XYZ file of C-alpha atoms in Angstrom:
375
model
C 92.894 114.334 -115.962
C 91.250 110.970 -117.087
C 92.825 109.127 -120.152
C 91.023 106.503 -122.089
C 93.611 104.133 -123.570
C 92.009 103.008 -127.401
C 89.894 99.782 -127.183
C 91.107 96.830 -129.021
C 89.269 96.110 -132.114
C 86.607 93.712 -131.967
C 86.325 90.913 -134.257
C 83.218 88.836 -134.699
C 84.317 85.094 -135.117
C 80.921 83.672 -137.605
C 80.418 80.264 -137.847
C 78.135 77.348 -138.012
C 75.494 78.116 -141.431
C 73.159 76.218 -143.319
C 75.107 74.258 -145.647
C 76.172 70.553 -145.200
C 79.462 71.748 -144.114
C 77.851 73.106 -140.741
C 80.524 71.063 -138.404
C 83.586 72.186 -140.611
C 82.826 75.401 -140.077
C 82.634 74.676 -136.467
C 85.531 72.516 -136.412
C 87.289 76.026 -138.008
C 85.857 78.366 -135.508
C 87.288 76.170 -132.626
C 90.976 76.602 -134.138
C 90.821 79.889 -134.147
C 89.221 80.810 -131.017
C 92.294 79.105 -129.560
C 94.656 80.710 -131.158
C 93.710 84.182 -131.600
C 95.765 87.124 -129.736
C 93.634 87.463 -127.107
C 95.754 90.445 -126.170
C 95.184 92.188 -129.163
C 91.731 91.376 -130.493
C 88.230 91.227 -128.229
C 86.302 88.397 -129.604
C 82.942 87.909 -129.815
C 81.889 84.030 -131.498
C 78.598 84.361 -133.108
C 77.005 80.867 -134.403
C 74.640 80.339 -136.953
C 72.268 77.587 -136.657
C 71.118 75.129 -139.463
C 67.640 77.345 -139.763
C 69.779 80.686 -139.923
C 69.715 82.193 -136.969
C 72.450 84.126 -135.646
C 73.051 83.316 -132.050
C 75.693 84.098 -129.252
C 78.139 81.053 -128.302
C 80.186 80.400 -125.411
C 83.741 81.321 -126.341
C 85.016 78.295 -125.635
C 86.659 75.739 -128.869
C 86.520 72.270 -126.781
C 82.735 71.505 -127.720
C 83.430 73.319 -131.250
C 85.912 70.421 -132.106
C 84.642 67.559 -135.130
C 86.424 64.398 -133.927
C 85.242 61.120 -133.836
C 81.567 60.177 -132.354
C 81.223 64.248 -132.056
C 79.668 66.464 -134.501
C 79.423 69.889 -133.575
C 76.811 72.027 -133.635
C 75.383 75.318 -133.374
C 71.740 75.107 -131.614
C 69.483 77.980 -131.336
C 68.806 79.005 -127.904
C 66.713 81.771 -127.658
C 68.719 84.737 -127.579
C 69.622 86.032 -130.866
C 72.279 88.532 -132.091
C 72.326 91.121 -135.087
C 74.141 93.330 -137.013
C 72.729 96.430 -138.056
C 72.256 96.952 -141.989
C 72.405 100.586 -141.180
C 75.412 102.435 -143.084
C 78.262 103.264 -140.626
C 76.106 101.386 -137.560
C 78.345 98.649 -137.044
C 76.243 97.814 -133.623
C 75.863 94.340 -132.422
C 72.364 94.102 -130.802
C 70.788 91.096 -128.540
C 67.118 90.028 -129.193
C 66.565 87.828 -125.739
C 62.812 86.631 -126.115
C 60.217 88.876 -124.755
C 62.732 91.602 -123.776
C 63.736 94.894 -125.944
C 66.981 94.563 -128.208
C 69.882 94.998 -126.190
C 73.386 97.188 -127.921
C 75.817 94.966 -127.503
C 78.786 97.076 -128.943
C 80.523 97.824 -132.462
C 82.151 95.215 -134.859
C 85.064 96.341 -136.149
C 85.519 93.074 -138.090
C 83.758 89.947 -138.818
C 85.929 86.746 -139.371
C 83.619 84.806 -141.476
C 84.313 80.920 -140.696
C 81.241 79.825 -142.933
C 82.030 77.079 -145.477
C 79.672 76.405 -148.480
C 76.170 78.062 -149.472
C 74.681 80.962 -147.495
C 78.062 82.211 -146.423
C 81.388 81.679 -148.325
C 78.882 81.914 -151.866
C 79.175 85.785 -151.540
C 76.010 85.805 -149.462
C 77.175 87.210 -146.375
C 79.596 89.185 -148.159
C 77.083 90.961 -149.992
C 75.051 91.737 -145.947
C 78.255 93.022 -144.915
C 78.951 95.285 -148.037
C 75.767 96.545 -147.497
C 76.331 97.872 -143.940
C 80.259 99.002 -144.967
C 81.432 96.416 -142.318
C 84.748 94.571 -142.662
C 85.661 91.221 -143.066
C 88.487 88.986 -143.426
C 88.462 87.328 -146.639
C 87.020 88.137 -150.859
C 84.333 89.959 -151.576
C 80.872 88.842 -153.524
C 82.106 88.232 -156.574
C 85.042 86.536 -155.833
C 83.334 84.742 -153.342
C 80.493 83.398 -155.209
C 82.074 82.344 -158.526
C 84.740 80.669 -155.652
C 81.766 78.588 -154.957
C 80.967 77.825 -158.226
C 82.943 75.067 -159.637
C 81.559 75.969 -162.985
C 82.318 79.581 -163.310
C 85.669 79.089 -161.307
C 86.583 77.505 -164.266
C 85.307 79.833 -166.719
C 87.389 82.355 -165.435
C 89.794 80.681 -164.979
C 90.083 79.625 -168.541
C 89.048 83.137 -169.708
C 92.643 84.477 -168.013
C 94.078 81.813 -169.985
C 94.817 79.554 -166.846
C 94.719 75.876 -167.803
C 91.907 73.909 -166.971
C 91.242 69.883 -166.870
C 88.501 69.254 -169.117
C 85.017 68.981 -167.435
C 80.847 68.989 -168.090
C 78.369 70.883 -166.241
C 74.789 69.007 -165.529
C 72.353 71.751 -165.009
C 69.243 70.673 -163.208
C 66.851 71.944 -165.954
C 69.708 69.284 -168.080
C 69.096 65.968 -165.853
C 65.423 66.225 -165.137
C 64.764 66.745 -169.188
C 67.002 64.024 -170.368
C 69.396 62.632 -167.799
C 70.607 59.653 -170.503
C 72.193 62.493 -172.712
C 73.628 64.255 -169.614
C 75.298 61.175 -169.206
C 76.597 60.769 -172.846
C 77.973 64.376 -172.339
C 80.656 62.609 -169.936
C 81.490 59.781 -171.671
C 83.737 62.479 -173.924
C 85.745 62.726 -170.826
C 88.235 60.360 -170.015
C 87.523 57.876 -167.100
C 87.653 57.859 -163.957
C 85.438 60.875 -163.419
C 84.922 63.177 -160.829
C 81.670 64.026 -159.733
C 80.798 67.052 -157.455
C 78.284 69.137 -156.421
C 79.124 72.492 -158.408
C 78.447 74.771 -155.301
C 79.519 72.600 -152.242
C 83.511 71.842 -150.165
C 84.839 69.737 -148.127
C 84.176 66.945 -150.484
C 80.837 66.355 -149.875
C 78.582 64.212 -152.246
C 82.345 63.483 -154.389
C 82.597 60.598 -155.973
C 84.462 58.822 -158.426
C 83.534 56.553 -160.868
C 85.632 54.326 -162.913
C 82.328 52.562 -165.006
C 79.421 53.957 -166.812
C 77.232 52.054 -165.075
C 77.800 53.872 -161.620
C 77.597 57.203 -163.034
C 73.746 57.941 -162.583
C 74.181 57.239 -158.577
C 76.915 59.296 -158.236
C 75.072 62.298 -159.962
C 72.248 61.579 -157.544
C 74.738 61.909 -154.622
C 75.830 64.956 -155.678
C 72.393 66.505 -156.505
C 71.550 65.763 -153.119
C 73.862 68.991 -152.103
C 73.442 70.900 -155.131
C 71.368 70.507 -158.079
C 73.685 71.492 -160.289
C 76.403 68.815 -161.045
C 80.015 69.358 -162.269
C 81.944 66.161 -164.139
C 85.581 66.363 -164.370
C 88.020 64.363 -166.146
C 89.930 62.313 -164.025
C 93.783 63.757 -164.681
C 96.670 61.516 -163.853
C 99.436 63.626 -161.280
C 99.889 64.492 -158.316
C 97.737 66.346 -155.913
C 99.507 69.791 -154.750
C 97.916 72.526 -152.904
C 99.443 76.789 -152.668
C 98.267 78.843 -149.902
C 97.989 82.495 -151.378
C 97.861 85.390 -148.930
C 96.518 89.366 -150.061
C 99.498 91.671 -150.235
C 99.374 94.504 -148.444
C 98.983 98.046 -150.011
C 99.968 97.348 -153.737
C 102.348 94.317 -153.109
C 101.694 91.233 -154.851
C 99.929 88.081 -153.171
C 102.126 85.591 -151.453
C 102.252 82.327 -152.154
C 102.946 80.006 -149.323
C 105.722 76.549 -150.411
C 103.144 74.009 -152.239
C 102.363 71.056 -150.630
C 101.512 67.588 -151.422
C 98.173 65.583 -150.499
C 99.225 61.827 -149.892
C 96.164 59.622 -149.331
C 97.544 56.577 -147.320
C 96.760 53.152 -148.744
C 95.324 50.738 -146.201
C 92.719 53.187 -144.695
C 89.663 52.431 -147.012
C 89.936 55.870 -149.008
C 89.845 56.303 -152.560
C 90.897 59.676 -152.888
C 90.941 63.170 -150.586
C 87.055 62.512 -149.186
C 85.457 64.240 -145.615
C 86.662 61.446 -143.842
C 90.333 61.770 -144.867
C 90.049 65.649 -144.340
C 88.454 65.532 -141.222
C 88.237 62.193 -139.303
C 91.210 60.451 -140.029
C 94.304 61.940 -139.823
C 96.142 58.902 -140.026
C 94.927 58.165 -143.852
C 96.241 61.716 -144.844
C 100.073 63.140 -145.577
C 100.915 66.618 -145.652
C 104.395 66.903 -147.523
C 105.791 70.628 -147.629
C 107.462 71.385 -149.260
C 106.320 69.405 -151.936
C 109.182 67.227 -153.548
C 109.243 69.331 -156.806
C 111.736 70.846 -159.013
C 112.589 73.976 -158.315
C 111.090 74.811 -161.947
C 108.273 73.207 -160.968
C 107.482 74.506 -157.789
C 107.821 78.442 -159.007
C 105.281 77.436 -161.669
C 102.530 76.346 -158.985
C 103.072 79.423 -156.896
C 102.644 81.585 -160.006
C 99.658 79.981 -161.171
C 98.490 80.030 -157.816
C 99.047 84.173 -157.329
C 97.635 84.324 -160.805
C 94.035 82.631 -160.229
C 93.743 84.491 -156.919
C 94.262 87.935 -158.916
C 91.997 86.394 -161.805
C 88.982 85.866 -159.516
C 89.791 89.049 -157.548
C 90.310 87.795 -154.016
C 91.005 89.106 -151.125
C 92.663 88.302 -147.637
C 93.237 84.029 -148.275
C 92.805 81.158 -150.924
C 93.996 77.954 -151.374
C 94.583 77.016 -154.717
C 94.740 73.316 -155.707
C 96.615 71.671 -158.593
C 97.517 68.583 -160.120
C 101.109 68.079 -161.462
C 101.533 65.580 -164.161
C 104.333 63.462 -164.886
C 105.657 65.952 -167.759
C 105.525 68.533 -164.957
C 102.793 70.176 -166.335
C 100.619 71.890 -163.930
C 96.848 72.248 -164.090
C 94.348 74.278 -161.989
C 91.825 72.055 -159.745
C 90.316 74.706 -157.947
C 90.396 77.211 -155.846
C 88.578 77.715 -151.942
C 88.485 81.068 -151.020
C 87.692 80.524 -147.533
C 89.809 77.099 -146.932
C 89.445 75.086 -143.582
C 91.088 76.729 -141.265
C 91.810 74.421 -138.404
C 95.553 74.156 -137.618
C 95.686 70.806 -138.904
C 94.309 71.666 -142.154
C 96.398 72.269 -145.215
C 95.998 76.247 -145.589
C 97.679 76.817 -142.345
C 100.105 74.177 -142.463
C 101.487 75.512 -145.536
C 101.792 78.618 -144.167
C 103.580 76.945 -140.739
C 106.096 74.962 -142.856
C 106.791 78.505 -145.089
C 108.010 80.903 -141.550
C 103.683 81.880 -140.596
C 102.834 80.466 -137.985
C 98.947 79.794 -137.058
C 98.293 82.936 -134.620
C 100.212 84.920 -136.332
C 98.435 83.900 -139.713
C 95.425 84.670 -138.255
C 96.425 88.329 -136.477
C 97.623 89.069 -140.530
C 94.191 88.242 -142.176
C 92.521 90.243 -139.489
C 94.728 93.425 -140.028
C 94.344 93.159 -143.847
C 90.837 93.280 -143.188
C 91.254 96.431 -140.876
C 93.247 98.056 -143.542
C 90.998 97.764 -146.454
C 88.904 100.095 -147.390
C 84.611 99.577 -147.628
C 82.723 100.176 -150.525
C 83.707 99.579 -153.848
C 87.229 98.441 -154.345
């Protein structure tokens, strides 16, 4: 008598995208294709290029790696992949150029890696939904108001979180009259911070101490997004939470917080891409953060309690400032956080008993355990 043992589940590793933060996203998928349990999981790295396309990659991290003098990149080659949109068809198919599609097996899974627009904006989320596929991570509206600086924060406030104050410059706003755009700031307190509302990884950030610089920097910004969030420069310090979905009906967990240290002497400002990404040496990870214990509780509370206010799922990282009265004060929050093991999501989680593969085998069983459809 023949027995079949079960196959492992297969997880589609999705990277790559059309937003500025392409080679982040690559960068991401390279940690974990290294560290995922090989043992346990067959993997299947899908990349999509800057037009869209969806496109089968070599599962091999090395030339998925951002470091200095290399930017990754996904490049279409000719043979595309698919997932069926078909209820219950969780079929991968192959499109090779002049050749029929190809069944290429069933998804149980998809690990979305996609930072920014057209894939952590609730997107893909939404594609997914509408085949019942799982995925590791929140769903479309978490997702998308996640994106959203703006609406972040209106929710945010709305659950009676606190909030630095801020102004939102609508395109419709700075093409009509940009000069009283820029009066709406000067009720903020300077320096500003000026962002694109619906792009990470600090792209097009800048901060302005003057008046007089403020028009270029809401260029900068406009040239990822067209609309434009302000915010009030807050004096503190910079502390991070790493939340994690409970399982069943248990509470999120809240990783120790950490601290963001930007090195003097390496020609940065504040946290910007190059910091993140390029320079480790400019950059300080201290966790646990050197907080009282008071303190410390009351980041990792607010930190469960904007991950339950936006409705995530699977991972955030939630980002605070502490003031010198120990007050504590919301940022932001990334609902799909860089995910290499030298960023700060995982780290936290190292320095707090999780380490990296094992983070990464929990996200992808919380995804196997929930349930599709509405939630």
């Amino acid at each position: 008598m023949t027995t079949h043992e079960p196959r492992k589940p297969r997880v589609a590793v999705v990277f790559g995208g059309r937003s500025s933060e392409h080679a982040v996203s690559c960068a991401t998928a390279a940690g974990v294709l290294s560290a995922i349990d090989r043992e346990r999981y067959d993997v299947v790295p899908i990349g999509v290029s800057r037009d869209g396309s969806w496109v089968l990659v070599d599962d091999d991290p090395e030339p998925l790696r951002l470091v200095p003098g290399h930017t990754p990149e996904v490049v279409h080659a000719g043979t595309e992949v698919a997932l069926s949109t078909s209820v219950g068809d969780r079929t991968l198919s192959v499109h090779a150029p002049g050749q029929p599609p190809q069944a290429f097996g069933e998804v149980d899974v998809v690990f979305p890696l996609l930072h920014g627009p057209y894939g952590e904006d609730g997107t893909l989320q939404g594609m997914l939904e509408l085949a019942d596929v799982r995925y590791v991570g929140s769903g479309v509206l978490a997702s998308a108001a996640g994106m959203d600086k703006h609406y972040m924060k209106v929710v945010f406030a709305g659950a009676g979180l606190p909030v630095g104050p801020y102004t939102v410059i609508t395109d419709r706003q700075w093409r009509a009259d940009p000069a009283a755009a820029m009066d709406a700031v000067g009720a903020l307190s300077w320096p500003v911070f000026v962002k694109p509302c619906r792009a990470g990884s600090s792209m097009g950030v800048s901060r302005v101490e003057r008046p007089e610089d403020l028009e270029a920097a809401i260029e900068s910004a406009r040239e990822h997004d067209l609309k434009v969030i302000v915010e009030a420069g807050i004096v503190g310090r910079e502390i991070e939470c790493a939340v994690l979905e409970g399982h069943g009906l248990d509470a999120p967990r809240t990783s120790l917080p950490g601290e963001i240290v930007v090195e003097s002497g390496h020609g940065h400002d504040f946290y910007d891409f190059e910091a993140k990404y390029l320079d480790e040496s400019a950059v300080r990870l201290s966790c646990p953060a050197e907080l009282s214990e008071q303190v410390s509780d009351e980041v990792r509370r607010l930190a469960a309690e904007a991950f339950d206010a936006l409705a995530c799922e699977g991972l955030a990282r939630v980002d605070c400032f502490v003031t010198e009265r120990g007050e504590v004060v919301i940022n932001e929050i990334n609902t799909m956080p860089g995910f290499t093991p030298h960023s700060m999501y995982p780290r936290m989680w190292q320095a707090s008993g999780l380490a990296y593969p094992d983070l990464i085998d929990e996200l992808v069983q919380l995804a196997l355990e929930r349930p599709v459809g509405l939630r």
